Coordinates of C-alpha atoms in Angstrom, one line a residue:
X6 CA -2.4 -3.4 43.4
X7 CA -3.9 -0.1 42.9
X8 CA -6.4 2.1 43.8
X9 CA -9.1 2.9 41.4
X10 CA -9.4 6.0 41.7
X11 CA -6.0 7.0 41.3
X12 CA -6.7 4.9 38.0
X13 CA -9.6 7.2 36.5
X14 CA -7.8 10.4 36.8
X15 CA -8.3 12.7 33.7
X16 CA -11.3 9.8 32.7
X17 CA -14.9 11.5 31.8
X18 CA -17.1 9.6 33.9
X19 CA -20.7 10.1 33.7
X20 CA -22.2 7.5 36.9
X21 CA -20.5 5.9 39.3
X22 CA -22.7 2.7 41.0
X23 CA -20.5 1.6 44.0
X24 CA -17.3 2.1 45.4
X25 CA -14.1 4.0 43.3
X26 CA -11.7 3.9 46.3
X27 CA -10.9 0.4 46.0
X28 CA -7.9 -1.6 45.0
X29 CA -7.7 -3.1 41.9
X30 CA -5.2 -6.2 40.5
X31 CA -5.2 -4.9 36.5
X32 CA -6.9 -3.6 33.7
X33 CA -8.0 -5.6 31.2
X34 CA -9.9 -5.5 27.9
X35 CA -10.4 -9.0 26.6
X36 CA -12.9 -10.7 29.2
X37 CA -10.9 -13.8 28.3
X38 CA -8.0 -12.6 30.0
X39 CA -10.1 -11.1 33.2
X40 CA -8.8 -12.3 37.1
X41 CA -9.4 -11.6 40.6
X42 CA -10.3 -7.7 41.4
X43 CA -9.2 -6.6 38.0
X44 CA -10.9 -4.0 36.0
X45 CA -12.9 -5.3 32.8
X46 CA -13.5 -2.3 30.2
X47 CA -16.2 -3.0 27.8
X48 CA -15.2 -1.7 24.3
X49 CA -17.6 -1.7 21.7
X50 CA -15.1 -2.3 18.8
X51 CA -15.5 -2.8 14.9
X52 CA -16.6 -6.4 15.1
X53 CA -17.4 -7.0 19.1
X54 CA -19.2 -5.4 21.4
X55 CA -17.4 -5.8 25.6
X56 CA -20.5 -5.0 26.5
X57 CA -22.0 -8.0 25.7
X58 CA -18.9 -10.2 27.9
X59 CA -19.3 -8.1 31.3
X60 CA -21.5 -10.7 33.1
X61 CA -18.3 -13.7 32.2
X62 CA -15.9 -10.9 32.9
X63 CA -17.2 -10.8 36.8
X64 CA -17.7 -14.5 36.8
X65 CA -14.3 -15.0 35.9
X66 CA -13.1 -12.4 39.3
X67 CA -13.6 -8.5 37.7
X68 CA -14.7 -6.4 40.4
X69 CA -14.8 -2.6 38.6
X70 CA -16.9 -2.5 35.1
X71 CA -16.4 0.1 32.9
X72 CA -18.9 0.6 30.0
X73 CA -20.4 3.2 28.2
X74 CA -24.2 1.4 29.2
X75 CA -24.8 0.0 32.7
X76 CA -26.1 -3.3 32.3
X77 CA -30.3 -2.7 34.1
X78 CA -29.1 -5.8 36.6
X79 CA -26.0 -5.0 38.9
X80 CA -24.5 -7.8 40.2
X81 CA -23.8 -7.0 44.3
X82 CA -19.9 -6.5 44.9
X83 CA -18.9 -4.8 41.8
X84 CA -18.7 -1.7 41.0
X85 CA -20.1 -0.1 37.5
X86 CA -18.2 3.3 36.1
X87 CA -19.9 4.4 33.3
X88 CA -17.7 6.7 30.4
X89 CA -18.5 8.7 27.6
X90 CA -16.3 6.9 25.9
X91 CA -14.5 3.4 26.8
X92 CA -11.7 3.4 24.4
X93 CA -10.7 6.8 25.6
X94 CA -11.2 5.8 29.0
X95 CA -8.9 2.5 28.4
X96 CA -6.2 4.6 27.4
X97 CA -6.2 7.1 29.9
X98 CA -6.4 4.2 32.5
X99 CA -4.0 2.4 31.4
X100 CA -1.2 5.5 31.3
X101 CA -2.5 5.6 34.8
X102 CA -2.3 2.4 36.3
X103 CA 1.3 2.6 34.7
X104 CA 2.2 6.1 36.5
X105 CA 2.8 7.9 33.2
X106 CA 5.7 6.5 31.6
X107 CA 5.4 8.7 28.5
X108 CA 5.5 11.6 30.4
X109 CA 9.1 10.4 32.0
X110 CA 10.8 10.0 28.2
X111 CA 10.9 12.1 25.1
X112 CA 8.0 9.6 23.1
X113 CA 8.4 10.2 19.4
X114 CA 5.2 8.6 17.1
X115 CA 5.5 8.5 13.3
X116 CA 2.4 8.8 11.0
X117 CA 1.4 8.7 7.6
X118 CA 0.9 5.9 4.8
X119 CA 4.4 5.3 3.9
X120 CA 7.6 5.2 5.5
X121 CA 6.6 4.6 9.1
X122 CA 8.5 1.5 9.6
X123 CA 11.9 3.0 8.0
X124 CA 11.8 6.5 10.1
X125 CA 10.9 4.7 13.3
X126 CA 13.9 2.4 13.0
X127 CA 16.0 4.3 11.7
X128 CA 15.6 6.9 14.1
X129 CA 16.2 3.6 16.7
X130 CA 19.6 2.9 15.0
X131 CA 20.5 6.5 14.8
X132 CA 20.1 7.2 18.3
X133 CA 21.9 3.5 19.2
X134 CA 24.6 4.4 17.5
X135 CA 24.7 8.2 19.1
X136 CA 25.4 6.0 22.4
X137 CA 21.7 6.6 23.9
X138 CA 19.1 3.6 25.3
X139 CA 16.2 3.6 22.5
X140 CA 12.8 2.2 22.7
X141 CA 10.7 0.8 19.1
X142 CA 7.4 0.3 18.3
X143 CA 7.0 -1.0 15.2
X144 CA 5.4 -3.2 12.6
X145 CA 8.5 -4.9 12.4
X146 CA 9.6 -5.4 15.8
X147 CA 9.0 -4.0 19.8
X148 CA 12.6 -2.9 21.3
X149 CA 13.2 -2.6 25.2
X150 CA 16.4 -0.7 24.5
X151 CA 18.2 -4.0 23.3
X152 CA 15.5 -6.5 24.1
X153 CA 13.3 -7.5 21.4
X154 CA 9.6 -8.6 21.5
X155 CA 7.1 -9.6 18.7
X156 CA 4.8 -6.9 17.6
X157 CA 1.2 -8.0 16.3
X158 CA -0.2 -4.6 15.6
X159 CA 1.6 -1.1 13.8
X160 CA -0.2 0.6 16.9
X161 CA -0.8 -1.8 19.6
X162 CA -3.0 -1.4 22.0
X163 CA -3.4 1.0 25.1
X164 CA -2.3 -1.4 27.7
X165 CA 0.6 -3.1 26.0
X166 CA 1.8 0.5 24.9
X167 CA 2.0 1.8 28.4
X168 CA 3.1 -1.7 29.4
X169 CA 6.1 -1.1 27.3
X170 CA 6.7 2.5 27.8
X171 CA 6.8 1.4 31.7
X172 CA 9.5 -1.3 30.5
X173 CA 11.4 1.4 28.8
X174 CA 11.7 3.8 32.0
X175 CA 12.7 0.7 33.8
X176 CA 15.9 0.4 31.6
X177 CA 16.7 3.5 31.6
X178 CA 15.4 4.2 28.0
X179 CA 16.1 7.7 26.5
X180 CA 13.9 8.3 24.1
X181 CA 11.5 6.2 22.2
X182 CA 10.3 6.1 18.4
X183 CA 6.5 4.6 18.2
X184 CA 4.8 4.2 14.3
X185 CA 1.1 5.7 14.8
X186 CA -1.9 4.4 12.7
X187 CA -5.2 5.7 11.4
X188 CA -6.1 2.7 12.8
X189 CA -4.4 3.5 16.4
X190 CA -5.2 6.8 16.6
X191 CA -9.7 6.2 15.5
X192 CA -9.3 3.7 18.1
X193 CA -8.1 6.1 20.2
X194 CA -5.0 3.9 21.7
X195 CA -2.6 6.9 22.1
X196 CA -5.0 8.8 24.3
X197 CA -3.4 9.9 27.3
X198 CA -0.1 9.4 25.8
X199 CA 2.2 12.7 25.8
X200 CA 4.3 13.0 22.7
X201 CA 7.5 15.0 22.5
X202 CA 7.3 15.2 18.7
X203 CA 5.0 14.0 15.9
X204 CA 6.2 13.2 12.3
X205 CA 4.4 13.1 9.0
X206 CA 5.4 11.5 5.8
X207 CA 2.9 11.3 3.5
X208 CA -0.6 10.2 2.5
X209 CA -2.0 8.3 -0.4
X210 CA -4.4 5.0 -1.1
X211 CA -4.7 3.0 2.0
X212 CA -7.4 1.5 4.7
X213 CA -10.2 2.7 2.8
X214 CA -12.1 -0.5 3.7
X215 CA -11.9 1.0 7.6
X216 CA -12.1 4.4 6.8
X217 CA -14.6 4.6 3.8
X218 CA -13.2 7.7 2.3
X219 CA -10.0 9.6 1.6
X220 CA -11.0 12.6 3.7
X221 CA -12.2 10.7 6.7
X222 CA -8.3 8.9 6.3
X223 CA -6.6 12.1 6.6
X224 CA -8.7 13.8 9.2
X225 CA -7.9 11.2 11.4
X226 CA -4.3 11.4 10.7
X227 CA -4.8 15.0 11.6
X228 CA -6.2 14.4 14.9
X229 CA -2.8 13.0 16.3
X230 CA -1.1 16.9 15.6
X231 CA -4.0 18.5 16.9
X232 CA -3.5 16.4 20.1
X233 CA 0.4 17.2 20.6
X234 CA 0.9 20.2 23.6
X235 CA 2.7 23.1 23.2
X236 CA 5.7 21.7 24.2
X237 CA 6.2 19.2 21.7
X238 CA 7.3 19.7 17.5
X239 CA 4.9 18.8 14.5
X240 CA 7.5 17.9 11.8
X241 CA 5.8 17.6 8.5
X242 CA 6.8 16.7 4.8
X243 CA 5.5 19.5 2.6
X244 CA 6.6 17.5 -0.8
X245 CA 2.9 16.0 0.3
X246 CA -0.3 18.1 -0.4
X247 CA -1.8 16.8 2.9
X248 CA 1.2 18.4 5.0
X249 CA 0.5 21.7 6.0
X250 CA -3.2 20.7 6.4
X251 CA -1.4 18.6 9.5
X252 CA -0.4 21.8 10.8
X253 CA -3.2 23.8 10.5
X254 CA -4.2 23.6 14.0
X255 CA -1.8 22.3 16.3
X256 CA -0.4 23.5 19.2
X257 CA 3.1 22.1 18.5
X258 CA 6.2 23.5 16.9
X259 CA 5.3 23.7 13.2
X260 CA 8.9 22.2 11.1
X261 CA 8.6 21.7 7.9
X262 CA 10.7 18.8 5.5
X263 CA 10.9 18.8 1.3
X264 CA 13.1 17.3 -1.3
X265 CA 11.4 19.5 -3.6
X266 CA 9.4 22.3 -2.0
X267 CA 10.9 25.7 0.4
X268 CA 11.1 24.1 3.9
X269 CA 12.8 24.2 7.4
X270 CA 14.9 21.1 6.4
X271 CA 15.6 20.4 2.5
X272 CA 17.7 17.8 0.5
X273 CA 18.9 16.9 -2.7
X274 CA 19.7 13.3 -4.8
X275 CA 23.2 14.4 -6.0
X276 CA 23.5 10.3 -6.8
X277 CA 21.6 7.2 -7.1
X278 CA 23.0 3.6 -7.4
X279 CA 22.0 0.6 -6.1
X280 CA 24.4 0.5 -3.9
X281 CA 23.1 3.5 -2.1
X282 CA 22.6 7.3 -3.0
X283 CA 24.5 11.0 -2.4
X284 CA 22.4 13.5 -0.6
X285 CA 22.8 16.8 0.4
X286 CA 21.4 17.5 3.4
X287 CA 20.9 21.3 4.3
X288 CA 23.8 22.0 2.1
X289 CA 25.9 19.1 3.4
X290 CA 26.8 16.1 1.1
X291 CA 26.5 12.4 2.9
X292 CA 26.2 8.9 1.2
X293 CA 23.8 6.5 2.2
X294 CA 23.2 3.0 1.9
X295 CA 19.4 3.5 1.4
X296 CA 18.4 3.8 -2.2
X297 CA 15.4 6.2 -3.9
X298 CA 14.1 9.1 -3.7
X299 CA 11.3 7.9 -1.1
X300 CA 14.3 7.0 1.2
X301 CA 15.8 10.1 0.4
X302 CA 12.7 11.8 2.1
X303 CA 12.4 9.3 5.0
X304 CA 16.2 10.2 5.8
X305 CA 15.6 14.0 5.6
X306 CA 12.9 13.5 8.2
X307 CA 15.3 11.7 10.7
X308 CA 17.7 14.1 10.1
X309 CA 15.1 16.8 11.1
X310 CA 14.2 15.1 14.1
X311 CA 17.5 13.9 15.4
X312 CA 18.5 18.1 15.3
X313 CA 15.3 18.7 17.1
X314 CA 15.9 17.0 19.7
X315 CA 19.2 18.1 19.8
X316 CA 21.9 15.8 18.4
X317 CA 24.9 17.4 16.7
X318 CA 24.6 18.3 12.8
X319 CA 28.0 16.9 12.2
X320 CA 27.1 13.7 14.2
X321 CA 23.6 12.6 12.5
X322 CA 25.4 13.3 9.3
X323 CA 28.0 10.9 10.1
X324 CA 25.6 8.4 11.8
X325 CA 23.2 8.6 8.7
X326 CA 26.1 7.4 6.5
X327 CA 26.5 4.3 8.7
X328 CA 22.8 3.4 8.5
X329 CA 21.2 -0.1 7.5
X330 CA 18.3 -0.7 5.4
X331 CA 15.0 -1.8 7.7
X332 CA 14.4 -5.6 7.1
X333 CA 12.0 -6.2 4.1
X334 CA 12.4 -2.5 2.9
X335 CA 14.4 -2.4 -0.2
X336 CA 16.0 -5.5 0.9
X337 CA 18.2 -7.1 -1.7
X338 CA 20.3 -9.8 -3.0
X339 CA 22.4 -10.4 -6.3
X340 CA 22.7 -13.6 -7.4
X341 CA 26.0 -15.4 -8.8
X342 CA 24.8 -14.4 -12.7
X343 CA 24.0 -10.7 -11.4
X344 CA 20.7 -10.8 -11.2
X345 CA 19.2 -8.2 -8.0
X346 CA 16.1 -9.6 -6.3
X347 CA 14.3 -6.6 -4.0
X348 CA 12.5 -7.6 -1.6
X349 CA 9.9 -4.7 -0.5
X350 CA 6.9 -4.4 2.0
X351 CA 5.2 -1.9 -0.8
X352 CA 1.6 -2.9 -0.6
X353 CA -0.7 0.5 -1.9
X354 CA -0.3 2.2 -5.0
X355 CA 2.1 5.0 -4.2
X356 CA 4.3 2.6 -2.1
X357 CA 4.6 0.3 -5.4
X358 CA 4.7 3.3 -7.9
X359 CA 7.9 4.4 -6.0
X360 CA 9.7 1.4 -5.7
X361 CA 9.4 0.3 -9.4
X362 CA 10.2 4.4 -10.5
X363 CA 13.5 4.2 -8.2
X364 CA 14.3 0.9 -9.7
X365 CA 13.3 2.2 -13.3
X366 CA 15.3 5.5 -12.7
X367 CA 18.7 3.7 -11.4
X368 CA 19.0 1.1 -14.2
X369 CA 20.2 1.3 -17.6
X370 CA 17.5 -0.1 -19.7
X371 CA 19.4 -3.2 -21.0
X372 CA 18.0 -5.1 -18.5
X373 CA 14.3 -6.6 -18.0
X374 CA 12.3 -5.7 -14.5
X375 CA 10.2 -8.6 -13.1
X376 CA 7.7 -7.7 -10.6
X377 CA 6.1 -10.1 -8.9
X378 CA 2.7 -8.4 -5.9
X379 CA -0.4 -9.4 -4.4
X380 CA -3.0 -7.7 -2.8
X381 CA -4.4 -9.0 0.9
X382 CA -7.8 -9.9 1.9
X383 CA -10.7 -8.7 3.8
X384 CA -8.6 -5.5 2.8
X385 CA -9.1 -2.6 1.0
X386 CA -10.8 -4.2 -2.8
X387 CA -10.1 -0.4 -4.6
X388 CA -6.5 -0.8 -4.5
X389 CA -6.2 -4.2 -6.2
X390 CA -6.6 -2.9 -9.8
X391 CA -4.6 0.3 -9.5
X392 CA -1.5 -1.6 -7.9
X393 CA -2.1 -3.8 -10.8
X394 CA -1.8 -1.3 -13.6
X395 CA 1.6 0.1 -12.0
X396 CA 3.2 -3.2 -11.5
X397 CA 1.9 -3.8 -15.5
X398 CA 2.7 -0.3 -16.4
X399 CA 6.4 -0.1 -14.9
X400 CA 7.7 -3.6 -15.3
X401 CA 8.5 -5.6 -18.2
X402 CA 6.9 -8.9 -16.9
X403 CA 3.9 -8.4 -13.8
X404 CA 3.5 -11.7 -12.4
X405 CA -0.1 -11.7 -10.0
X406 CA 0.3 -14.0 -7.3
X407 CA -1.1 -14.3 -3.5
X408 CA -0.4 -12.1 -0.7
X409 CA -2.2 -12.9 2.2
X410 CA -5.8 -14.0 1.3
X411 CA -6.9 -14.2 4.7
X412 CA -10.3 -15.8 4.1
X413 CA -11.0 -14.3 0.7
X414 CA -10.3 -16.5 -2.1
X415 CA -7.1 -15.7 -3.5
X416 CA -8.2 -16.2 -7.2
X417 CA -10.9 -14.0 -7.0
X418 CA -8.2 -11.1 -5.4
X419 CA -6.2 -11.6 -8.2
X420 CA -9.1 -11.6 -10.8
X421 CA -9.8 -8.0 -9.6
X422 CA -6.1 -7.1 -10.0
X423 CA -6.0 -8.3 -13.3
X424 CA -9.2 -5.5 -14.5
X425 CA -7.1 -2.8 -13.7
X426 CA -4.6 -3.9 -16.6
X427 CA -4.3 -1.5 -19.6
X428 CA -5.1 -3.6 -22.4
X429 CA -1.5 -2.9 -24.0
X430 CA -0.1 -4.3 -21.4
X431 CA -2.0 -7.4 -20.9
X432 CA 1.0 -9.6 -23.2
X433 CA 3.6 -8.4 -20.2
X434 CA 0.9 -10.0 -16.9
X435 CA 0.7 -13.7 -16.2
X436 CA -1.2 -14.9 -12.9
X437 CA 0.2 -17.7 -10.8
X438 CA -1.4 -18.1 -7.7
X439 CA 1.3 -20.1 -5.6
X440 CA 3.6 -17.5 -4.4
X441 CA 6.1 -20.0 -4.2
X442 CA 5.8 -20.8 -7.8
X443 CA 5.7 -16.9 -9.0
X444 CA 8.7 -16.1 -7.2
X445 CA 10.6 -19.2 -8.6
X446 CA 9.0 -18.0 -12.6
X447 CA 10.6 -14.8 -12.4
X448 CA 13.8 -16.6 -11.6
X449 CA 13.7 -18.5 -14.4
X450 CA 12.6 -16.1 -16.8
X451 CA 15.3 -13.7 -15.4
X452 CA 18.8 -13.3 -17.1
X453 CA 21.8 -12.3 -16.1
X454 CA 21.3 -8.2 -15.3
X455 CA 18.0 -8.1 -14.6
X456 CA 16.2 -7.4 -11.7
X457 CA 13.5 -8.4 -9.3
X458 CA 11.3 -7.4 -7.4
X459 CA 8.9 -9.1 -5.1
X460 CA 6.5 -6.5 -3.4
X461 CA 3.7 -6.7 -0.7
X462 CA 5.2 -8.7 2.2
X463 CA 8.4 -7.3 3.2
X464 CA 9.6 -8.5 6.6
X465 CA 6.5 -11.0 7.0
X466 CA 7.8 -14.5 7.4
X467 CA 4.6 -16.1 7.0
X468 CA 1.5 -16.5 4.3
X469 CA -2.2 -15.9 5.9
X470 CA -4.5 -18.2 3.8
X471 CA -7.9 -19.2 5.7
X472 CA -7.0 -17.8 9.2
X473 CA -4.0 -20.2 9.2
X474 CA -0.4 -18.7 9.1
X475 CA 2.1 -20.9 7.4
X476 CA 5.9 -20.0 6.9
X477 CA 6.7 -17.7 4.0
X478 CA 9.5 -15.4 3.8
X479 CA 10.0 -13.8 0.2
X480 CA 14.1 -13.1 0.8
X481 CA 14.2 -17.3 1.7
X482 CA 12.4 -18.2 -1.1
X483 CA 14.3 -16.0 -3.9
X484 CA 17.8 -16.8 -2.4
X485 CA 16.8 -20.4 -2.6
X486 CA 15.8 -19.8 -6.1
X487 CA 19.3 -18.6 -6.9
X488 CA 20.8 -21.7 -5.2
X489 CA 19.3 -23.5 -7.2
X490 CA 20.1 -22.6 -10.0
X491 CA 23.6 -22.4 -9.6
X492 CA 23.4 -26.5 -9.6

């Protein structure tokens, strides 16, 4: 157990009704979840408001309420903290209540639209392989050193982060890589986390249905570097016309990364195959198995950060050559007539302009490009039509299928893809609504040289239709496709 008040350190509290020097079992969001003496805080989120669960919370054993409006009746026994702020004070709390495990590790977070996924892990392998104990937290995957757990959220939240970060002390971790979202940081979940180093890739269409504008999307982003201490380094890509506005007034280090623009850390495509591509990195030439120029950039950025914390040159060159692509990131498998299939989590505009111009720039011509996207539901509408002109615009073929529909209708998603067509390229779109069945078209329509390329899901082994998740995994179903028709 623990005493409260060592909890609420660093929280702004504006009344106290009872008794702070108490002890306290846990701290715990979801009333659902509440038992004896724990702390219930009562967040008023997007859809739910705590508030309106603090009387079940103390039914079900919660001794310490903390809200940002005191119910009018108190019940006797329990004490009422009220904040300015109850997602701030959640965070702070729960850094607390696990004695500060960011502050005990070098905590690296990762933010931007793109690439998020491939630097955190990356970084993870790098660091492996450089013989250290690594900590993840990812979209893909949640990494005690060596131990994997499931993720649910890109950012999860405040508890389970310092839940994990306490895990990671406890094995010794040496440094961990954390991906940061808009999301994460509006809903203030890092709070009272201390970064060593903050990393931006880039910014483009994304979350507009949360955010409501562009602006509001990037100042948020912001916040996270104007929140990093003195201590720590801002590491920026300056290829993207949102990077030095990152820096413009944080504390941190200011470094600087560019394929194509004067910076701190620069690099150049020398080579590009499908089999991988030659860089040269700050005047140094390395092949890597990750292909295009977007992985080009995302590999530049480790590098950058793996110097500043202070690996070898010589070593993170060598490391970087050994590197594996991220599961459901340019993922891909050639079939026994060599046709490629790429499977790719590309699911905005930009994501899905630079996978089909890396694909477009490495082949020869000869050869016809299938792409097969989606768009999700109860997501951002704006993006459907403009992913749907690239995939029309860059491929030969565009097949419109399902993505995750959630509880949308999935015809009606792809009907709002399909206005965003050009209308000289409406004789290269077809729509087939099984994703299944699309995949399994653009096999058959496929001949031998041509290439694939199922976008949107990436890593996600599972389909999201009516708030039920069934099993789908893109790579299965393509490499079932070629079995069959090898028979």
């Amino acid at each position: 157990m623990k005493n409260l008040k060592d909890i609420l350190y660093k929280v702004s509290i504006n009344q106290v009704f009872d008794d702070t020097n108490i002890q306290v079992n846990n701290v715990v969001f979801d009333s659902r979840k509440i038992e004896n003496n724990d702390v219930f805080v009562a967040q008023k989120g997007v859809t739910v408001d705590g508030h309106l669960y603090i009387d079940k919370a103390i039914n079900l054993g919660a001794t310490v309420i903390i809200c940002e409006e005191c119910p009018e009746n108190k019940k006797e026994g329990v004490s009422y903290i009220q904040v300015a702020d109850a997602n701030v004070a959640l965070a702070i709390m729960a850094a607390n209540f696990y004695d500060n495990p960011s502050e005990k590790m070098p905590l690296i977070g990762v933010t931007g639209t793109n690439g998020k996924t491939t630097i955190a892990s990356l970084l993870y392998q790098l660091f492996k392989k450089a013989g250290y104990k690594v900590g993840l937290l990812s979209t893909v995957k949640i990494l005690v050193d060596e131990t994997e757990f499931k993720a649910t959220h890109t950012t999860p939240d405040s508890v389970t982060i310092n839940s994990f970060l306490d895990k990671m002390i406890e094995a010794g971790v040496d440094y961990c890589f954390m991906e940061v979202s808009s999301h994460g940081i509006h809903q203030k979940r890092t709070e009272g986390l201390i970064f060593a180093g903050g990393i931006f890739t880039n910014l483009s269409h994304d979350h507009l249905d949360y955010h409501e504008t562009f602006a509001e999307y990037r100042n948020v982003k912001k916040t996270f570097f104007d929140s990093l201490p003195k201590s720590a380094f801002a590491l920026t890509n300056i290829d993207d016309k949102n990077g030095d506005f990152m820096l413009q007034n944080t504390k941190a280090k200011k470094k600087t990364y560019a394929l194509k623009t004067l910076a701190d850390y620069r690099a150049k495509i020398l080579e590009k195959q499908f089999s991988g591509t030659l860089l040269k990195i700050n005047d140094t030439e390395v092949w890597t198995k990750l292909i295009g120029q977007f992985n080009a950039s995302n590999l530049l950025a480790i590098f950058a950060t793996a110097e500043l914390l202070g690996l070898e040159i010589l070593e993170i060159l060598t490391i970087i050559s050994q590197l594996e692509n991220v599961s459901g990131r340019f993922e891909y498998v050639i079939s026994e007539d060599n046709v490629t299939a790429i499977v790719d989590y590309a699911h905005t505009p930009d994501a899905l302009k630079n996978v089909l111009e890396t694909i477009n720039d490495i082949r020869t011509g000869n050869e016809s490009l299938f792409t097969v996207v989606g768009c999700g539901g109860d997501r951002d509408k704006t993006k459907r039509p403009k992913m749907a002109h690239i995939a029309s615009q860059l491929s030969n073929q565009a097949i419109f299928t399902s993505d995750n529909p959630r509880t949308e209708n999935a015809q009606t998603i792809i009907d709002e893809m399909e206005s965003g067509v050009s209308p000289e390229n409406y004789k290269k779109t077809i729509s087939i609504l099984d994703r299944g069945q699309a995949i399994k078209t653009a096999c058959k329509f496929s001949n031998r040289g041509d290439i694939i390329l199922i976008a949107g899901k990436g890593h996600e082994n599972y389909q999201e239709i009516n708030g039920v998740r069934t099993h789908f995994d893109d790579l299965e179903e393509i490499k079932n496709c070629f079995n069959q028709l090898k028979k």
